[in-house]
Coordinates of C-alpha atoms and ligand atoms in Angstrom, one line a residue:
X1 CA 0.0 0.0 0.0
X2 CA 1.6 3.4 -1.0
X3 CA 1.4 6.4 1.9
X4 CA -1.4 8.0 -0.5
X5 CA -3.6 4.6 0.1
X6 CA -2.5 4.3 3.4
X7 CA -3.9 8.1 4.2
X8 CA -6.9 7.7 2.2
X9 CA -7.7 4.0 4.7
X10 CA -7.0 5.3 7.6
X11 CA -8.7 9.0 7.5
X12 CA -11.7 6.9 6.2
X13 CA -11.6 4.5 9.6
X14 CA -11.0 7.4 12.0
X15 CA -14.2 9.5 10.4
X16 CA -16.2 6.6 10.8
X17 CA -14.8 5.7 14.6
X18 CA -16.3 9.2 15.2
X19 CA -19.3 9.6 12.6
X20 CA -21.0 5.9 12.9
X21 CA -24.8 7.1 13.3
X22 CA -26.4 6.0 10.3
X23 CA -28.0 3.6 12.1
X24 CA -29.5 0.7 10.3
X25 CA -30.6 -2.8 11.4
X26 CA -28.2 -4.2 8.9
X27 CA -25.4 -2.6 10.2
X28 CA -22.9 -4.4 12.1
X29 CA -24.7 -8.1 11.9
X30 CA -23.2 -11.0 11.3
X31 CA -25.9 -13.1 10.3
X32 CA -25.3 -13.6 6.3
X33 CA -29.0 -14.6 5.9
X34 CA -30.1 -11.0 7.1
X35 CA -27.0 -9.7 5.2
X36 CA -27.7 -11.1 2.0
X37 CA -31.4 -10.3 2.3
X38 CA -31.0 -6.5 2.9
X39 CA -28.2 -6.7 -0.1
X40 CA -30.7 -7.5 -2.5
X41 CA -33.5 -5.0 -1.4
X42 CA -31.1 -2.8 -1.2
X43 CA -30.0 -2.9 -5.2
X44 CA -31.5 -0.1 -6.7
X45 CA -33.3 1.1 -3.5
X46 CA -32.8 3.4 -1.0
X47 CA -32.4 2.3 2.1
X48 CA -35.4 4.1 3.5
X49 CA -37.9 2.2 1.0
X50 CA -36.2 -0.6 1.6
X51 CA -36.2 -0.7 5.6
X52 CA -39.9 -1.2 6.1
X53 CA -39.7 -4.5 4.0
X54 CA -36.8 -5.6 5.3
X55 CA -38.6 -5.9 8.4
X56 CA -41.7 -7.5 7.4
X57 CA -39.3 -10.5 5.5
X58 CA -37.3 -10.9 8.7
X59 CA -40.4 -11.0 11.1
X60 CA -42.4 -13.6 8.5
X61 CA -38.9 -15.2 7.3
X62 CA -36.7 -15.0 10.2
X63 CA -34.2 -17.7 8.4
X64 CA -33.5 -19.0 5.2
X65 CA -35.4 -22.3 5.6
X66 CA -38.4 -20.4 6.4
X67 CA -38.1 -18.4 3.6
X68 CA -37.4 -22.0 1.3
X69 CA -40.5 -23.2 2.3
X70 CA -42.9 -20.0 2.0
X71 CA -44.9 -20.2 -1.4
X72 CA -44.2 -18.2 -4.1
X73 CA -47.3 -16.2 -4.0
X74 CA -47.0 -15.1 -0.2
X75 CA -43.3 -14.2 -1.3
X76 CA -44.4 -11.9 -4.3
X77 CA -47.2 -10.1 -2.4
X78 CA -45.0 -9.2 0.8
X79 CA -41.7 -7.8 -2.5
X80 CA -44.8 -6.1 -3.7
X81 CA -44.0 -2.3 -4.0
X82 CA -40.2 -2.8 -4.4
X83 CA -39.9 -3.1 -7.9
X84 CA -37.6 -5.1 -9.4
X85 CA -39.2 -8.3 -9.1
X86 CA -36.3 -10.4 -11.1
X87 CA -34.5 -9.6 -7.2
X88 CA -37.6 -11.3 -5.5
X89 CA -37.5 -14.5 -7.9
X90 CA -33.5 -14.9 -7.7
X91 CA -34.0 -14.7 -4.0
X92 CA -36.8 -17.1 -3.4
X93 CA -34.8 -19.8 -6.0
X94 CA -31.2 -18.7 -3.3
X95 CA -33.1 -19.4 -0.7
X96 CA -34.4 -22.9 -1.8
X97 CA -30.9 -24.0 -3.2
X98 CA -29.2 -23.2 0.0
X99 CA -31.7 -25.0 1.8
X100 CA -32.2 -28.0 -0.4
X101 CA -28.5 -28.2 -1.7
X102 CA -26.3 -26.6 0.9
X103 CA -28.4 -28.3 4.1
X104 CA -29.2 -24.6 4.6
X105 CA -26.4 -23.6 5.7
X106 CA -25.1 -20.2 3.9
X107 CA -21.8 -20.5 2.0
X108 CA -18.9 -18.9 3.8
X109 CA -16.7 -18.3 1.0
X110 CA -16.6 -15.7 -1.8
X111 CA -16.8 -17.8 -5.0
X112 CA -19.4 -20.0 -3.5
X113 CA -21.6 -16.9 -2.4
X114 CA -21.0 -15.2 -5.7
X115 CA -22.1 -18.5 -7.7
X116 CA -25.5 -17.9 -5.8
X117 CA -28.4 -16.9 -8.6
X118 CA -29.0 -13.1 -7.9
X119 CA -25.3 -12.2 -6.2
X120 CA -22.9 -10.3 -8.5
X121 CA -19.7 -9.2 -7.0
X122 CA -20.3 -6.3 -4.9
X123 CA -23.0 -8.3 -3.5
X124 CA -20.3 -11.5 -3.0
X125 CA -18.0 -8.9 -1.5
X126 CA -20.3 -7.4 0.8
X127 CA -21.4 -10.9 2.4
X128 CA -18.1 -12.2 2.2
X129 CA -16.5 -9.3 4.7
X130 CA -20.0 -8.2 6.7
X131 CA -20.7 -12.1 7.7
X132 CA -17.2 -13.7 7.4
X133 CA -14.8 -11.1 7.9
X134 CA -13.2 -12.0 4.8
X135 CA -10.9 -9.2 2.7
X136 CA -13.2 -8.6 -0.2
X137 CA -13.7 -4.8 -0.9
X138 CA -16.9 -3.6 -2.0
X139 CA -17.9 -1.5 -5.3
X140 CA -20.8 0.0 -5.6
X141 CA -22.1 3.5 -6.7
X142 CA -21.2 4.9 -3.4
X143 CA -17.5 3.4 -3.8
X144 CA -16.8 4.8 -7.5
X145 CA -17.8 8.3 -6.7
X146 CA -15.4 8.4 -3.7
X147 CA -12.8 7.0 -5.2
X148 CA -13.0 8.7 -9.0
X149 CA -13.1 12.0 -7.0
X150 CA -10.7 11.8 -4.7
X151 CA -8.1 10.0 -6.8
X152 CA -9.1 12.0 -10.0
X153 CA -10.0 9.1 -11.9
X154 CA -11.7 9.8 -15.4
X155 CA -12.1 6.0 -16.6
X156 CA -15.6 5.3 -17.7
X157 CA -16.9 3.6 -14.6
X158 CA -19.5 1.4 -16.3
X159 CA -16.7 0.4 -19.1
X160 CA -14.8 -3.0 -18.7
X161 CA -10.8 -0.7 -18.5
X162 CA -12.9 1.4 -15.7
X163 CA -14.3 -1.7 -13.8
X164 CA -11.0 -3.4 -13.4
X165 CA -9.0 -0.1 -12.7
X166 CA -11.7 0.9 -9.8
X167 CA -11.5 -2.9 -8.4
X168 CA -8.5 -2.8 -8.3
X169 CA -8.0 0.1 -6.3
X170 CA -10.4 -0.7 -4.1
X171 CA -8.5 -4.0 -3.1
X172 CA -5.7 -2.1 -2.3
X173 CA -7.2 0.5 0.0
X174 CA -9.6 -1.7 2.0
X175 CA -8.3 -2.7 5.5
X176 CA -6.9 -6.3 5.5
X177 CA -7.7 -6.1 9.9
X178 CA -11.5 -5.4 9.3
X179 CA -13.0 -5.5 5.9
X180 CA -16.2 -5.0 7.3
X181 CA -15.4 -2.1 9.2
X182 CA -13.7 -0.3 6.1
X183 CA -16.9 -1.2 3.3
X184 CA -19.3 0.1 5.8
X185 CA -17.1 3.2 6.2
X186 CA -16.6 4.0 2.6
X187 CA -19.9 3.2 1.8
X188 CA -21.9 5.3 4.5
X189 CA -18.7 8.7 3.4
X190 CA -20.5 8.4 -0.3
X191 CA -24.1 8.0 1.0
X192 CA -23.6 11.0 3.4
X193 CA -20.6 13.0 2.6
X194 CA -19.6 12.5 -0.9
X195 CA -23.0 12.3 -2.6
X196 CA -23.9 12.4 -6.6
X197 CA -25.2 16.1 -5.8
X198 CA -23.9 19.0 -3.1
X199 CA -21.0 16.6 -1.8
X200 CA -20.2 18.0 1.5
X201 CA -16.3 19.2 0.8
X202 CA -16.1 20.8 3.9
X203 CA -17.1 18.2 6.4
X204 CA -15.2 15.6 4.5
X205 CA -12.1 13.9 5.8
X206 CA -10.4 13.2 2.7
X207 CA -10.5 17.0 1.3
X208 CA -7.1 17.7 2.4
X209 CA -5.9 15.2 -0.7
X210 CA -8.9 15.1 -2.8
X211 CA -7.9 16.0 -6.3
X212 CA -12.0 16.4 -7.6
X213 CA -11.9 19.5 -5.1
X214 CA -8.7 20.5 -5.8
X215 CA -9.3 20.5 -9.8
X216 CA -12.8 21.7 -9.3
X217 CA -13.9 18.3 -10.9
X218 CA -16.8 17.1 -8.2
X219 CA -19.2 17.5 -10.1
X220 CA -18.1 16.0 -13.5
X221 CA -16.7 12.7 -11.5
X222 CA -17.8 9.9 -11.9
X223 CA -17.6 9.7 -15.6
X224 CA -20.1 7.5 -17.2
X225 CA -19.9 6.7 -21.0
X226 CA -23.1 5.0 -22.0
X227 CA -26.6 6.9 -22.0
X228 CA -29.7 4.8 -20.9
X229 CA -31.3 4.0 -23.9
X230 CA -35.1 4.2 -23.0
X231 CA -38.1 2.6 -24.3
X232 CA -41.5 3.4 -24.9
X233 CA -43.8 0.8 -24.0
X234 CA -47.5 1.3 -24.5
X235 CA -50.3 -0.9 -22.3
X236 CA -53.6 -1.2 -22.4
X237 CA -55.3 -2.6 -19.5
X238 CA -58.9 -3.6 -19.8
X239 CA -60.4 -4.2 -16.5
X240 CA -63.6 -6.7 -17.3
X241 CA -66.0 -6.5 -14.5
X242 CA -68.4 -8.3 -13.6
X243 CA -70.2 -6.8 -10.7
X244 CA -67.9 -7.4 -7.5
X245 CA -65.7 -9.5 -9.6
X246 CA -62.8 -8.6 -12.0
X247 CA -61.0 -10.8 -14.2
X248 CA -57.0 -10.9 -13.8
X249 CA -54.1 -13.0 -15.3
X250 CA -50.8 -13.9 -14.0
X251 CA -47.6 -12.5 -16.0
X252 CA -45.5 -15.4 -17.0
X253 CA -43.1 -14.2 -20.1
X254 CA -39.9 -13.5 -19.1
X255 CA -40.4 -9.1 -19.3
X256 CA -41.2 -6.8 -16.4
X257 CA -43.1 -7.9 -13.5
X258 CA -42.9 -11.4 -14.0
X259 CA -45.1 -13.4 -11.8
X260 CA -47.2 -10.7 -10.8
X261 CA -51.1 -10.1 -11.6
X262 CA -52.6 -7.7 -14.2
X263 CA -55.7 -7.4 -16.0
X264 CA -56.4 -8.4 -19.3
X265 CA -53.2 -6.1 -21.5
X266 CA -53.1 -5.3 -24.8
X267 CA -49.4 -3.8 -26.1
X268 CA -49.5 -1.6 -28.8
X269 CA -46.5 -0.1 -30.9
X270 CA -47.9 3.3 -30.3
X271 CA -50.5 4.8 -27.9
X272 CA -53.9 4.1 -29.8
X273 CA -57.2 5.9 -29.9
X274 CA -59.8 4.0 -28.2
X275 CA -61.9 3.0 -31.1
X276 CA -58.8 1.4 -32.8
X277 CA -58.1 -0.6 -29.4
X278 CA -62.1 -1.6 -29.1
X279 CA -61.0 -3.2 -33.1
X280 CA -58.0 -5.4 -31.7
X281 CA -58.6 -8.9 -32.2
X282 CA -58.3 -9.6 -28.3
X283 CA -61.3 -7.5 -27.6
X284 CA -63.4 -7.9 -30.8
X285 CA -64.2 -11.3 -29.6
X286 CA -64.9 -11.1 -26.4
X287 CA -67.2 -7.5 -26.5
X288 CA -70.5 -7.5 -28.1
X289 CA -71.5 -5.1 -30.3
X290 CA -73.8 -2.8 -27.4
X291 CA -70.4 -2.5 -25.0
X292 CA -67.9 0.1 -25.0
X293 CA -64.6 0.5 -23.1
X294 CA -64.6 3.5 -21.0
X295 CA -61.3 5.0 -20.5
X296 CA -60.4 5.5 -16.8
X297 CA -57.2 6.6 -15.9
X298 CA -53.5 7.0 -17.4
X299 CA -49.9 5.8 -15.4
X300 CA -46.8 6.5 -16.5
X301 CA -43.9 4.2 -14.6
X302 CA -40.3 4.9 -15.1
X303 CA -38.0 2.0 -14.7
X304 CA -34.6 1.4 -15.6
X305 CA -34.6 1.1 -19.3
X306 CA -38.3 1.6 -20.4
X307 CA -40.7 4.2 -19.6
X308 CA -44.2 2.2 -19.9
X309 CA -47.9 4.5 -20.4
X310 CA -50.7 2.0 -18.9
X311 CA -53.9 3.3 -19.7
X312 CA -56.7 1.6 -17.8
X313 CA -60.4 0.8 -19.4
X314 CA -63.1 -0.6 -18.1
X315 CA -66.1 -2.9 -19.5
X316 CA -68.8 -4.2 -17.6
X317 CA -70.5 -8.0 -18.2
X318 CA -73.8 -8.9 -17.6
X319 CA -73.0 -12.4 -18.3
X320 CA -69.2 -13.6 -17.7
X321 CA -67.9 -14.0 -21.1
X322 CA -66.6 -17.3 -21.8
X323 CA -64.1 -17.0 -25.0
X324 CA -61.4 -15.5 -23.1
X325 CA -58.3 -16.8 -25.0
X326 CA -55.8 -16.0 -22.2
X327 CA -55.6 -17.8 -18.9
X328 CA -57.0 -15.8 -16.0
X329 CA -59.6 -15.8 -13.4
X330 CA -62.3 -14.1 -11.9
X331 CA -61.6 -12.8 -8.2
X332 CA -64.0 -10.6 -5.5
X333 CA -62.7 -7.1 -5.6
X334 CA -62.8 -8.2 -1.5
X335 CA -60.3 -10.5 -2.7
X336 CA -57.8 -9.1 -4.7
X337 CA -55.4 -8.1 -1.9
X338 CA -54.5 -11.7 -2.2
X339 CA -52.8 -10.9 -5.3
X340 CA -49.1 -9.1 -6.1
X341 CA -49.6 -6.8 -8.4
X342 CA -47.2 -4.3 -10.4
X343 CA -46.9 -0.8 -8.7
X344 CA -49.0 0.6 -11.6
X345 CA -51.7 -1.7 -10.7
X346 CA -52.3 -1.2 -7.1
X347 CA -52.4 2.4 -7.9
X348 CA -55.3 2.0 -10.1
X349 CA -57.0 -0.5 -7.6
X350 CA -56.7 1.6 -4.5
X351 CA -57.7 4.7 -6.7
X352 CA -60.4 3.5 -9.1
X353 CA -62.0 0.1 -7.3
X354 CA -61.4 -0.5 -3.6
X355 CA -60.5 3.1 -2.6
Ligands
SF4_1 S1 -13.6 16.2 -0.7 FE1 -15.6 16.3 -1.6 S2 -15.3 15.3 -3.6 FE2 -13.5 14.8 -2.4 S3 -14.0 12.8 -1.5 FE3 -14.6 14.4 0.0 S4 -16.8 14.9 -0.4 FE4 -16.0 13.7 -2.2

């Protein structure tokens, strides 16, 4: 380690000796079922949305075999609201390898965690040093920032060079004595001192070297080189009622929010007037010629890489039609709590049907 890395470590460990009060119930366990559980909430959350759920899993799930044997529909509606269901599926399938395969006992080394569906590396890395104590340094968003700004690093940090360059370096800083200690102390500087907007310069215990402040570069670091490309998605939702009842179908194509509930959707290239929509195949067989839809309410949801415009329709039946050509079924509106559905959804549901 050169005196530069050695500064950086140790002015890191002493700030955190002193500045330790983002307290979190994830913080400072051992338990790498809990670990590994918050870890994937906790990928492209915030750890205040994430908090309330991580309590709820730990209460119903308080260990891994529990979690094995819960079904998945119990699973989805307690993830619902989190997004990202892909993390909910990967988890459920962890949980029941570890517990069928591994006699559920959690694997204690890095390339056995890391070979767990769901766990990339800074994932691996932070169960590896939080629950094992082993010397594996985290990366993550919070870890880049620091360490582009403070060593004046340019490399794309979502290009392969970048990647390697940024592990790299963050092998060679992290504290060989107590892993843990030094990922949770360079993770909480970029959540709370070194943050994508108004870092906090002054307060921060690296500005004495930093070359971002020195170079007035803070806010050009870290240097991305891809732009999101974003799609446009375009759903139709026609909610078929049938006096307290409403007919809903389970997603099963591998696309966003997998496993989880919806009414009957039509997908258009563009957004569509609602006399073209009442002409799609779909419908045309199931309406007769008296009914019309009646548009209800528009959602736009932003998610990673699409940006999907859900209108909603409605269509009451006085008889249940029976040439659906989808698989679905009929629940009470009393009922359909019992479902998980896409954020979208609910907001429709509490808005427009329960609420
Ligand atoms: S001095 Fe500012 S830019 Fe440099 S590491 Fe600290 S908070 Fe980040």
């Amino acid at each position: 380690m050169t005196k530069k890395h050695k500064y950086f470590t140790a002015q890191l460990l002493q700030w955190h000796s002193q500045h330790n009060d983002r307290i979190l119930p994830w913080k400072g366990i051992s338990d790498p079922y809990k670990i590994w559980l918050s870890e994937v909430m906790l990928q492209q959350t915030r750890a205040e949305q994430g908090l309330p759920y991580y309590h709820s899993f730990t209460t119903n799930y308080p260990d891994i075999i529990a979690l094995a044997n819960a079904s998945d529909d119990a699973v989805f509606k307690l993830w619902q609201g989190l997004g990202y269901y892909n993390r909910c599926r990967n988890m459920l399938q962890t949980a029941r390898f570890i517990a069928t395969e591994l006699g559920g006992k959690f694997p204690d080394n890095y390339a056995d965690i890391l070979a767990l569906k769901g766990v990339g590396t800074y994932t691996a890395a932070a169960i590896a040093s939080f629950a094992f104590g082993l010397p594996h340094a985290v990366v993550d968003g919070n870890v880049y920032r620091v360490l582009s700004r403070y060593f004046g690093i340019d490399d794309a940090i979502d290009g392969a060079a970048g990647k390697v360059k940024f592990a790299q370096l963050a092998d060679e800083l992290l504290c060989r004595k107590n892993p843990a200690l030094y990922n949770q102390a360079i993770m909480d500087l970029g959540a709370s001192v070194c943050t994508p907007k108004k870092a906090q310069c002054a307060d921060c215990p690296l500005s004495k070297h930093c070359v971002a402040l020195k170079d007035n570069l803070v806010s050009l670091l870290p240097f991305k080189e891809k732009k999101l490309k974003i799609k446009n998605r375009f759903f139709n939702f026609i909610v078929l009622q049938f006096h307290d009842e409403v007919w809903i179908t389970q997603r099963n194509k591998k696309d966003v929010w997998q496993d989880l509930y919806q009414f009957l959707l039509i997908e258009t290239a563009s957004d569509l007037y609602i006399e073209d929509l009442q002409l799609q195949p779909m419908l045309y067989q199931i309406l007769d010629k008296k009914q019309t839809l009646v548009f209800t309410k528009q959602i736009k949801q932003r998610l990673t890489h699409q940006l999907i415009e859900s209108k909603f329709f409605t269509v009451s039946f006085e008889k249940k039609p029976t040439n659906m050509t989808q698989d679905g079924m009929w629940v009470k509106l009393s009922d359909i709590n019992n479902y998980a559905f896409p954020k979208t959804i609910i907001q429709f549901i509490d808005e427009r049907l329960t609420g």
